Amino acid sequence: MHRSAPRLTRILACAAVPVMLVVAGCSSDSGSDGAPEASASPSPAAKKSPSVAPAKFTQLPDPCSVLAQKTIEDLVPGAKSKGGTAGKSSDAASRGSCSWNGLDDNGVKGSQYRWLDVSLLRYDSDSSLGVSGEQRAQQSYAKEVDKAKATEGAKSVKTSAAPGIGSEATTVNYTLNKTDEDFVYATVVARTANGVVTLTYNGTGYAGAKNPSSADLTEAALKAAKEAVASVESVNK
């Protein structure tokens, strides 16, 4: 059976072009116009929010109650207010602070000034960002340590790990000249789950009294920080 000339010419032309062009441009004898059939594209799956662990702690204690009265008496003799002075907070469940200060006047032996501050932070999990409360607290913990190390005017800055306090803790020691006196500082930053506690303790001697030693201040600050962390953990049980 002989093929018609036009049909034979068409077959030869299609055989001479690359295979991919044949598929797109050469039709069969069925009478198709060569246009590719439209295929339905699968619709993209709906994006789901990342799953994150819920925050362990849902509240914070009253910052002025995280330390026992005996602790305040030992660390801040002659405290102006044993109940402490609370810092302002627009969200007491997420942040708060309290401070104490006092001058222990020893007459001709001079005076000892002490200042103590406790700051509490709590972080919720954020499913929209896929970040847990604990991860956010870890980031905050690192920032608080860096902030203490970068205190303006601080001299002889030293940092050391503080094991046994919460999930992780760091002590930052330095001296700072204020009102023509050298103040000795010990700051302890601790994280427990999704909570961060920063405790700063400093002091100086007036009227010829010797300055407190960094070792003594640090020992007292570590004990107080451990007590504050325990208060955060206890209120969430």
Coordinates of N, CA and C in Angstrom, one line a residue, residues 42-137:
P42 N -0.8 19.4 41.1 CA -1.3 19.2 42.4 C -1.1 20.4 43.3
S43 N -2.1 20.7 44.1 CA -2.1 21.9 44.9 C -1.1 21.7 46.0
P44 N -0.3 22.8 46.4 CA 0.6 22.6 47.5 C -0.1 22.3 48.8
A45 N 0.6 21.4 49.6 CA 0.0 21.1 50.9 C 0.0 22.3 51.8
A46 N -1.1 22.4 52.5 CA -1.2 23.5 53.5 C -0.1 23.5 54.5
K47 N 0.6 24.6 54.7 CA 1.7 24.7 55.6 C 1.2 24.5 57.1
K48 N 1.9 23.7 57.8 CA 1.5 23.5 59.2 C 2.5 24.2 60.1
S49 N 2.0 24.7 61.2 CA 2.9 25.3 62.2 C 3.8 24.3 62.8
P50 N 5.1 24.6 63.0 CA 6.0 23.6 63.6 C 5.5 23.2 65.0
S51 N 5.7 22.0 65.3 CA 5.3 21.5 66.7 C 6.4 21.8 67.7
V52 N 6.1 22.5 68.7 CA 7.1 22.8 69.8 C 6.6 22.3 71.1
A53 N 7.6 22.0 72.0 CA 7.2 21.5 73.3 C 6.6 22.7 74.1
P54 N 5.6 22.4 74.9 CA 5.0 23.5 75.7 C 6.0 24.0 76.8
A55 N 5.9 25.2 77.2 CA 6.8 25.7 78.2 C 6.5 25.0 79.6
K56 N 7.6 24.7 80.3 CA 7.5 24.0 81.6 C 6.9 24.9 82.6
F57 N 7.4 26.1 82.7 CA 6.9 27.1 83.8 C 5.9 28.0 83.2
T58 N 4.8 28.2 83.9 CA 3.7 29.0 83.4 C 3.6 30.3 84.2
Q59 N 4.4 30.5 85.3 CA 4.2 31.6 86.1 C 5.6 31.9 86.8
L60 N 5.6 33.1 87.4 CA 6.8 33.5 88.2 C 6.4 33.9 89.6
P61 N 7.3 33.6 90.6 CA 6.9 34.1 92.0 C 7.1 35.6 92.1
D62 N 6.6 36.1 93.2 CA 6.8 37.5 93.5 C 8.3 37.7 93.7
P63 N 9.0 38.5 92.9 CA 10.4 38.7 92.9 C 10.9 39.1 94.3
C64 N 10.1 39.8 95.1 CA 10.6 40.2 96.4 C 10.4 39.1 97.5
S65 N 9.9 38.0 97.0 CA 9.7 36.9 98.0 C 10.6 35.7 97.6
V66 N 11.5 35.8 96.6 CA 12.3 34.6 96.2 C 13.4 34.4 97.2
L67 N 13.7 35.3 98.1 CA 14.8 35.1 99.0 C 14.2 35.2 100.5
A68 N 14.7 34.4 101.3 CA 14.2 34.4 102.7 C 14.7 35.6 103.4
Q69 N 14.0 36.0 104.4 CA 14.4 37.2 105.2 C 15.7 37.0 105.8
K70 N 16.1 35.8 106.2 CA 17.4 35.5 106.8 C 18.5 35.8 105.8
T71 N 18.2 35.5 104.5 CA 19.2 35.7 103.4 C 19.4 37.2 103.2
I72 N 18.3 38.0 103.3 CA 18.4 39.4 103.1 C 19.2 40.0 104.2
E73 N 18.9 39.6 105.5 CA 19.6 40.1 106.6 C 21.1 39.9 106.5
D74 N 21.5 38.7 106.0 CA 22.9 38.3 105.9 C 23.6 39.1 104.8
L75 N 22.9 39.2 103.7 CA 23.6 39.9 102.5 C 23.5 41.4 102.6
V76 N 22.4 41.9 103.1 CA 22.2 43.4 103.2 C 21.9 43.8 104.6
P77 N 23.0 43.8 105.4 CA 22.7 44.3 106.8 C 22.4 45.8 106.8
G78 N 21.4 46.1 107.6 CA 20.9 47.5 107.7 C 20.1 47.9 106.4
A79 N 19.4 46.9 105.8 CA 18.6 47.1 104.7 C 17.5 48.1 105.0
K80 N 17.4 49.1 104.1 CA 16.3 50.1 104.2 C 14.9 49.5 104.3
S81 N 14.7 48.5 103.4 CA 13.4 47.8 103.4 C 13.7 46.3 103.2
K82 N 13.4 45.6 104.3 CA 13.6 44.1 104.2 C 12.7 43.5 103.2
G83 N 11.6 44.1 103.0 CA 10.6 43.6 102.0 C 11.0 43.8 100.6
G84 N 12.1 44.7 100.4 CA 12.6 45.0 99.0 C 11.8 46.0 98.3
T85 N 12.3 46.5 97.2 CA 11.6 47.4 96.3 C 11.4 46.8 95.0
A86 N 10.1 46.6 94.6 CA 9.8 45.9 93.4 C 10.0 46.8 92.2
G87 N 10.5 46.2 91.1 CA 10.6 47.0 89.9 C 9.3 46.9 89.1
K88 N 9.0 47.9 88.3 CA 7.8 48.0 87.5 C 7.8 46.9 86.4
S89 N 6.6 46.3 86.3 CA 6.4 45.3 85.2 C 5.0 45.3 84.6
S90 N 4.9 45.3 83.3 CA 3.6 45.3 82.7 C 3.1 43.8 82.5
D91 N 3.9 42.8 82.8 CA 3.5 41.4 82.7 C 4.2 40.6 83.8
A92 N 3.6 40.6 85.0 CA 4.2 39.9 86.1 C 4.4 38.4 85.9
A93 N 3.7 37.8 85.0 CA 3.9 36.4 84.8 C 5.1 36.1 83.9
S94 N 5.6 37.2 83.3 CA 6.8 37.0 82.4 C 8.0 37.7 82.8
R95 N 7.9 38.7 83.7 CA 9.1 39.4 84.1 C 8.9 40.1 85.4
G96 N 9.9 40.3 86.2 CA 9.8 41.0 87.4 C 11.2 41.2 88.1
S97 N 11.3 42.1 89.0 CA 12.6 42.3 89.7 C 12.3 42.9 91.1
C98 N 13.3 42.8 91.9 CA 13.3 43.4 93.3 C 14.7 43.7 93.7
S99 N 14.8 44.8 94.5 CA 16.2 45.1 95.0 C 16.1 45.6 96.4
W100 N 17.3 45.4 97.1 CA 17.5 45.8 98.5 C 18.8 46.5 98.6
N101 N 18.9 47.5 99.4 CA 20.2 48.2 99.7 C 20.2 48.6 101.1
G102 N 21.4 48.7 101.7 CA 21.5 49.2 103.1 C 23.0 49.5 103.4
L103 N 23.1 50.3 104.4 CA 24.4 50.7 104.9 C 24.6 50.2 106.4
D104 N 25.5 49.4 106.6 CA 25.8 48.9 108.0 C 26.9 49.8 108.6
D105 N 26.5 50.7 109.5 CA 27.4 51.7 110.0 C 28.1 51.1 111.3
N106 N 29.4 51.0 111.2 CA 30.2 50.4 112.3 C 31.0 51.5 113.0
G107 N 30.5 52.7 113.0 CA 31.2 53.8 113.7 C 32.6 54.1 113.2
V108 N 33.5 54.1 114.2 CA 34.9 54.4 113.8 C 35.5 53.3 112.9
K109 N 34.9 52.2 112.9 CA 35.4 51.1 112.1 C 35.0 51.2 110.6
G110 N 34.2 52.3 110.3 CA 33.7 52.5 109.0 C 32.4 51.8 108.7
S111 N 32.0 51.9 107.5 CA 30.6 51.3 107.2 C 30.7 50.4 105.9
Q112 N 29.8 49.5 105.9 CA 29.7 48.6 104.7 C 28.4 48.8 104.0
Y113 N 28.5 49.1 102.7 CA 27.3 49.3 101.9 C 27.1 48.0 101.0
R114 N 25.8 47.6 100.9 CA 25.5 46.4 100.1 C 24.3 46.7 99.3
W115 N 24.3 46.2 98.1 CA 23.1 46.3 97.2 C 22.9 45.0 96.5
L116 N 21.6 44.6 96.5 CA 21.3 43.2 95.9 C 20.1 43.4 95.0
D117 N 20.1 42.8 93.9 CA 19.0 42.9 92.9 C 18.8 41.5 92.3
V118 N 17.5 41.2 92.2 CA 17.1 39.9 91.5 C 16.1 40.2 90.4
S119 N 16.4 39.6 89.2 CA 15.6 39.8 88.0 C 15.1 38.5 87.6
L120 N 13.8 38.4 87.3 CA 13.2 37.1 86.8 C 12.6 37.3 85.4
L121 N 12.9 36.3 84.5 CA 12.3 36.3 83.2 C 11.7 34.9 82.9
R122 N 10.6 34.9 82.2 CA 10.0 33.6 81.8 C 9.6 33.7 80.3
Y123 N 9.8 32.6 79.6 CA 9.5 32.6 78.2 C 8.5 31.5 77.8
D124 N 7.5 31.9 77.0 CA 6.5 30.9 76.5 C 7.0 30.3 75.2
S125 N 6.5 29.2 74.8 CA 6.9 28.6 73.5 C 6.1 29.4 72.4
D126 N 6.7 29.5 71.3 CA 6.2 30.2 70.1 C 6.0 29.2 68.9
S127 N 4.8 28.7 68.7 CA 4.7 27.7 67.7 C 4.8 28.3 66.3
S128 N 4.5 29.6 66.2 CA 4.6 30.3 64.9 C 6.0 30.4 64.4
L129 N 6.9 30.4 65.3 CA 8.4 30.5 65.0 C 9.0 29.1 65.1
G130 N 8.3 28.2 65.7 CA 8.9 26.9 66.0 C 10.0 26.9 67.0
V131 N 9.8 27.8 68.0 CA 10.8 27.9 69.1 C 10.1 27.6 70.4
S132 N 10.7 26.8 71.2 CA 10.2 26.4 72.5 C 10.6 27.5 73.5
G133 N 9.9 27.5 74.7 CA 10.2 28.4 75.7 C 11.6 28.2 76.2
E134 N 12.0 27.0 76.3 CA 13.3 26.7 76.8 C 14.4 27.2 75.9
Q135 N 14.2 27.1 74.6 CA 15.1 27.6 73.6 C 15.2 29.2 73.7
R136 N 14.1 29.8 73.9 CA 14.1 31.3 74.0 C 14.8 31.7 75.3
A137 N 14.7 30.9 76.4 CA 15.4 31.2 77.6 C 16.9 31.0 77.5

